[in-house]
XYZ file of C-alpha atoms in Angstrom:
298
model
C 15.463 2.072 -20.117
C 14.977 -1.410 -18.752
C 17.112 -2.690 -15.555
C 18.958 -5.497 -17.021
C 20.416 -2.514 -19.831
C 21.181 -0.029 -17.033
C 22.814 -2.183 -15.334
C 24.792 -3.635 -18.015
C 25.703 0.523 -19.183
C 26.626 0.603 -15.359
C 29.053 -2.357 -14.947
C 30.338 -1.086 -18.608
C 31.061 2.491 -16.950
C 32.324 1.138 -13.720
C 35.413 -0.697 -15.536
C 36.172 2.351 -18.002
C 36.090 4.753 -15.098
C 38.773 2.766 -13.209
C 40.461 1.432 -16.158
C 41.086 4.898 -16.969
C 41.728 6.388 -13.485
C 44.146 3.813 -13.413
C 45.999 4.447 -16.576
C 46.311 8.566 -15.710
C 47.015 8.249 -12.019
C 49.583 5.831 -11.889
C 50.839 5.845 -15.546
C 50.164 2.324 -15.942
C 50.351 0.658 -19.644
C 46.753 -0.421 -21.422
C 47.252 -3.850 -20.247
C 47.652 -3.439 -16.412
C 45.272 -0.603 -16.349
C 42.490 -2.988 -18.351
C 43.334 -5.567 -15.419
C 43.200 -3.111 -12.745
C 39.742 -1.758 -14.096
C 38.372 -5.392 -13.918
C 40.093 -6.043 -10.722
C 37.993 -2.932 -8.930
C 34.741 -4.145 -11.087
C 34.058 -7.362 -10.076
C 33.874 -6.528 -6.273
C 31.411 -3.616 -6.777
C 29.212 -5.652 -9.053
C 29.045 -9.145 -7.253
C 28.467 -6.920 -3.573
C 26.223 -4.235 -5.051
C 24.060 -6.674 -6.586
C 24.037 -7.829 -3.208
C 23.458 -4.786 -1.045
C 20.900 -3.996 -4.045
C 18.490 -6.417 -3.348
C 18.545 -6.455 0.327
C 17.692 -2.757 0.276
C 14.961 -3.719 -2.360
C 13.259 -6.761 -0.761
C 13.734 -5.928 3.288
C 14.694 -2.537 3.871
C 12.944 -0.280 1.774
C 9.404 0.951 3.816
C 10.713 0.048 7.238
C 11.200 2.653 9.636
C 13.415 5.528 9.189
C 15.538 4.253 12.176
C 15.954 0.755 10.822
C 16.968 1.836 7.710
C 19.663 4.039 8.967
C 20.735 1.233 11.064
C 20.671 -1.264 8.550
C 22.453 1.221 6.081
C 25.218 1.394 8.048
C 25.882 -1.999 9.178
C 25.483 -3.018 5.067
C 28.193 -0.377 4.234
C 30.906 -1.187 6.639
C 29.937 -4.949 5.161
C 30.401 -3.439 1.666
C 33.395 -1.289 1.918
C 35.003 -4.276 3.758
C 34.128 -7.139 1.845
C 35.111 -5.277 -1.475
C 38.462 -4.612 -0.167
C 39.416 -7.949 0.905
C 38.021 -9.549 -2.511
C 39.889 -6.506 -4.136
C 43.759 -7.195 -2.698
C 43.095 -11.024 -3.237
C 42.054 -9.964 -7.481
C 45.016 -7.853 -7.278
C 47.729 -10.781 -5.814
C 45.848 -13.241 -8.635
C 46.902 -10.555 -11.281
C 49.986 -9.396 -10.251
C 51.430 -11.103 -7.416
C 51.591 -14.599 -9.273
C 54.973 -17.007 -9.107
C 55.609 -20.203 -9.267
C 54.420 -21.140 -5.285
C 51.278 -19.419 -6.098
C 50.386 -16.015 -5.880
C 50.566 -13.159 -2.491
C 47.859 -11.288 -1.070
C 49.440 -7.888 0.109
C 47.113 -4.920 1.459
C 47.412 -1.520 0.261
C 49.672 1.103 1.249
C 47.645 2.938 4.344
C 46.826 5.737 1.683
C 45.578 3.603 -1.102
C 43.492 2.099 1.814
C 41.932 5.112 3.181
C 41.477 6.468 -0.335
C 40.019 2.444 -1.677
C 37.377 2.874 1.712
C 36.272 6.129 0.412
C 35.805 5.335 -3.123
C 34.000 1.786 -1.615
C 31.703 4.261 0.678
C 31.207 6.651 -1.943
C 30.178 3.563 -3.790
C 27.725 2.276 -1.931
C 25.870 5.234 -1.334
C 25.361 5.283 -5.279
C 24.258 1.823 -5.772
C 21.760 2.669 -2.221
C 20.543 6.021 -4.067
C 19.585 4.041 -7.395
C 17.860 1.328 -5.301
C 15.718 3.625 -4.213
C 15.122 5.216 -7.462
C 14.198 2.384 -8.878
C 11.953 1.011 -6.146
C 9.860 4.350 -6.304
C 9.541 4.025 -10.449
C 8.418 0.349 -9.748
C 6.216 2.022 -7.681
C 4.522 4.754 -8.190
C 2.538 6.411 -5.299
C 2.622 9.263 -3.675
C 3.016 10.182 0.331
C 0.143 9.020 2.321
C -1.514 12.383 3.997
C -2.799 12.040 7.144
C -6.132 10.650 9.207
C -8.069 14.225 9.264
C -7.312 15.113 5.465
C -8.711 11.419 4.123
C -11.444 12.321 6.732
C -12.636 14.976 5.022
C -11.952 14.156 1.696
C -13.991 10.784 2.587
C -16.514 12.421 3.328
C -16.699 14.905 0.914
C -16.885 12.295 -1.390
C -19.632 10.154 0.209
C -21.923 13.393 -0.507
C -20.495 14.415 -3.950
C -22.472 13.269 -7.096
C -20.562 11.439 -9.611
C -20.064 14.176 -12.551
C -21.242 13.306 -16.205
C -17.830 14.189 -18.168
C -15.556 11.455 -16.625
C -12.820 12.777 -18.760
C -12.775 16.479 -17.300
C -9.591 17.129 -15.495
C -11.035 18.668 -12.289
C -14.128 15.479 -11.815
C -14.045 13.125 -9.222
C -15.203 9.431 -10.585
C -16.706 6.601 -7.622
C -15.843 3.483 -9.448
C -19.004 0.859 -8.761
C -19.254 -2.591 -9.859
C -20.443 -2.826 -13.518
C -23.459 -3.469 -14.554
C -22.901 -5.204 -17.894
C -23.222 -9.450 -17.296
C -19.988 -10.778 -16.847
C -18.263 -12.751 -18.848
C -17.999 -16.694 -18.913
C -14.107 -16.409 -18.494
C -15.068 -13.753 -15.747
C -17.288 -15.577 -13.689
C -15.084 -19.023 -13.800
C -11.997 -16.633 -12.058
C -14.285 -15.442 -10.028
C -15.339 -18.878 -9.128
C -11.889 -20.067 -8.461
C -10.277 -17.287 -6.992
C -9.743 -17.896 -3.066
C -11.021 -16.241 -0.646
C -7.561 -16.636 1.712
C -4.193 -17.037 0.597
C -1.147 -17.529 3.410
C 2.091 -16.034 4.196
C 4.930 -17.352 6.170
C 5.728 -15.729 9.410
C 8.905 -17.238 11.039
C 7.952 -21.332 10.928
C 4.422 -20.399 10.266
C 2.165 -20.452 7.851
C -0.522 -17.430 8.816
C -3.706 -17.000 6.441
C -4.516 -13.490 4.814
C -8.413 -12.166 4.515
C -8.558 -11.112 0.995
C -11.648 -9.164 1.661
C -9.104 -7.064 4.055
C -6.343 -6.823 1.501
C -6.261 -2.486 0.050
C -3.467 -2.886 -3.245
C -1.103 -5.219 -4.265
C 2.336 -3.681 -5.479
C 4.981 -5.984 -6.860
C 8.625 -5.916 -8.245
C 9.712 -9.100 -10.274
C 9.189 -12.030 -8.440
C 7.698 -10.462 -5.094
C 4.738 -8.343 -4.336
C 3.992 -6.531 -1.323
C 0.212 -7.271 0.236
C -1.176 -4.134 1.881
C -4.156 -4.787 4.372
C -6.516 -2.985 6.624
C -4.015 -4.140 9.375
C -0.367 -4.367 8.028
C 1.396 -5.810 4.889
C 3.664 -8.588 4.070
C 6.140 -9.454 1.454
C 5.667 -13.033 -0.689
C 7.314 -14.430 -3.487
C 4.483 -14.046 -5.914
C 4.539 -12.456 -9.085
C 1.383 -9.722 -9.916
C 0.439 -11.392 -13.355
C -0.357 -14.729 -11.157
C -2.218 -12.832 -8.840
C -4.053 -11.434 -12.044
C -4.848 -14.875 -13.269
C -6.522 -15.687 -9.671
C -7.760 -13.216 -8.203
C -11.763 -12.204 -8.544
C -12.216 -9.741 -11.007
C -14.965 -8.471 -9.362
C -13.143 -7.100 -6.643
C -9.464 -6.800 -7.845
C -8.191 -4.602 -11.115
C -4.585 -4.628 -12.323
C -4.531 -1.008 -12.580
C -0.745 -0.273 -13.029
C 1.725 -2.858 -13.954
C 3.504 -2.639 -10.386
C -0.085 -2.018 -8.454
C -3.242 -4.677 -8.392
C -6.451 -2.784 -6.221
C -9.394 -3.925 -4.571
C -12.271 -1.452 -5.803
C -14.052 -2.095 -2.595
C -11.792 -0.276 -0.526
C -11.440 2.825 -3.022
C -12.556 6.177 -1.153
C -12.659 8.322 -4.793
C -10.943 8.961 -7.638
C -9.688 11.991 -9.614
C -8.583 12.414 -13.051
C -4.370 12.955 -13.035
C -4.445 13.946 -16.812
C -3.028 11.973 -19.820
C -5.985 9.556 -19.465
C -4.799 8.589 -15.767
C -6.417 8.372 -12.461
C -5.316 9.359 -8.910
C -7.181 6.411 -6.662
C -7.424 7.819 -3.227
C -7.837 4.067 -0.588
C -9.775 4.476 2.372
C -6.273 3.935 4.520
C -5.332 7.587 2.580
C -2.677 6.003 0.385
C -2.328 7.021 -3.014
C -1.989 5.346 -6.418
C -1.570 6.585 -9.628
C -3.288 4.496 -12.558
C -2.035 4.096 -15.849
C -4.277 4.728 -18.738
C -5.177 1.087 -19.299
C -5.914 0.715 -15.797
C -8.071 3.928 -15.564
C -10.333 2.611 -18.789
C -10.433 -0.296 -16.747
C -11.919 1.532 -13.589
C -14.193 3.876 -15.657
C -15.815 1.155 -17.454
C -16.785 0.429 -13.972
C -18.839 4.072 -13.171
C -22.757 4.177 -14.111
């Protein structure tokens, strides 16, 4: 299911849940519960977008601590923030006269119970952010220094098997040996060899050569280097268009890799690849992408 119909299923859920909770709990007629459900909707989905995308963009792959941290500070910020726009929905509903309308707070029960339900809330919306980060990208938990090691090095001495396709080989890809292509060799000839990324007021240049995998999530993708990564506002299809095919393949639609820095590869089944990078992370190919890398091996 794509985002933009989960989320609309979501918001579509969220007023029918209240709307109803509403009508049952306090006996209220179809019209007041209806504005009531809408009244507890809007906060949830203008803040959880919100809360959403910070969690997305800046929190997700920081350190455990930080993110604990930072989760806390962005749910007091939620459950408050959803409250206050909450009791000023509910005065514009039903607290209208003819001097204007009056924001009253809830009863101390309804607002113990309304911080619970806003808690309870945003550790939903916090739980899906992360499930959807981790389908946008797909790798698994890098392993640490003395497994790569001696999987490295295993590797370095293993011959590269004749069935590529058998589930249990182990595939090296290598620069083709086929002549490129015209369309190949003019990307090639315009990719650059540095792009830059802002760092506070600066403006800090990247070595490509340096750069392991490129993951990205609509409009940003997240550079991963030999030394560190950074986050820019660049989508994965233009880094398709200019990068050097030579060194870079596209292959998953959330992941871009540079063959030069890929230790081995395994077969995953279903036509896939597991590419093992010489930092030990993990990334899991699609099919396309794997035909991609195999047309590579000699």
């Amino acid at each position: 299911m794509k985002r933009r119909s989960f989320d609309l299923l979501a918001v579509v859920g969220i007023f029918l849940a209240y709307s109803i909770t509403l009508r049952l709990a306090l006996h209220s007629d179809y019209r007041e519960s209806l504005l009531g459900g809408a009244a507890n909707t809007v906060p949830v989905v203008i803040f959880g977008a919100i809360v959403r995308r910070i969690i997305q963009v800046r929190l997700i792959g920081k350190a455990v601590l930080i993110q604990w941290v930072a989760h806390i500070l962005l749910c007091a910020a939620f459950a408050f923030l959803s409250y206050v726009l909450l009791i000023v929905l509910l005065g514009l509903l039903y607290g209208g006269g003819p001097s204007g309308f009056v924001v009253k707070p809830l009863s101390s029960g309804g607002t113990v119970w309304q911080s619970l339900e806003n808690v309870t809330t945003y550790a939903l919306i916090a739980a899906i952010s992360y499930l959807q980060a981790q389908s946008d990208h797909p790798v698994m938990p890098r392993r640490d220094n003395a497994d790569v090691a001696v999987e490295n090095q295993k590797a370095s001495t293993a011959a590269v098997p004749d069935d590529l396709n058998a589930e249990a080989g182990h595939v090296v890809p290598t620069p083709m040996g086929n002549a490129p292509t015209e369309s190949t060799q003019i990307r090639a000839e315009a990719a650059p060899s540095r792009y830059f990324v802002r760092i506070g007021d600066e403006f800090r240049p990247i070595d490509m050569d340096t750069v392991i995998s490129i993951s990205g999530a609509d409009d940003y993708s997240e550079i991963r280097t030999l030394s560190g990564k950074h986050l820019v506002r660049v989508t994965l299809s233009e880094f398709t268009k200019s990068l050097d095919p030579a060194k870079y393949v596209r292959v998953h639609r959330s992941w871009i890799v540079n063959v030069h820095h890929i230790a081995r590869a395994e077969a995953a089944g279903g036509g896939r690849l597991l590419l093992h990078m010489e930092t030990g992370q993990i990334i899991s190919t699609s099919r396309t992408g794997a035909k991609l890398l195999r047309g590579r091996v000699i």
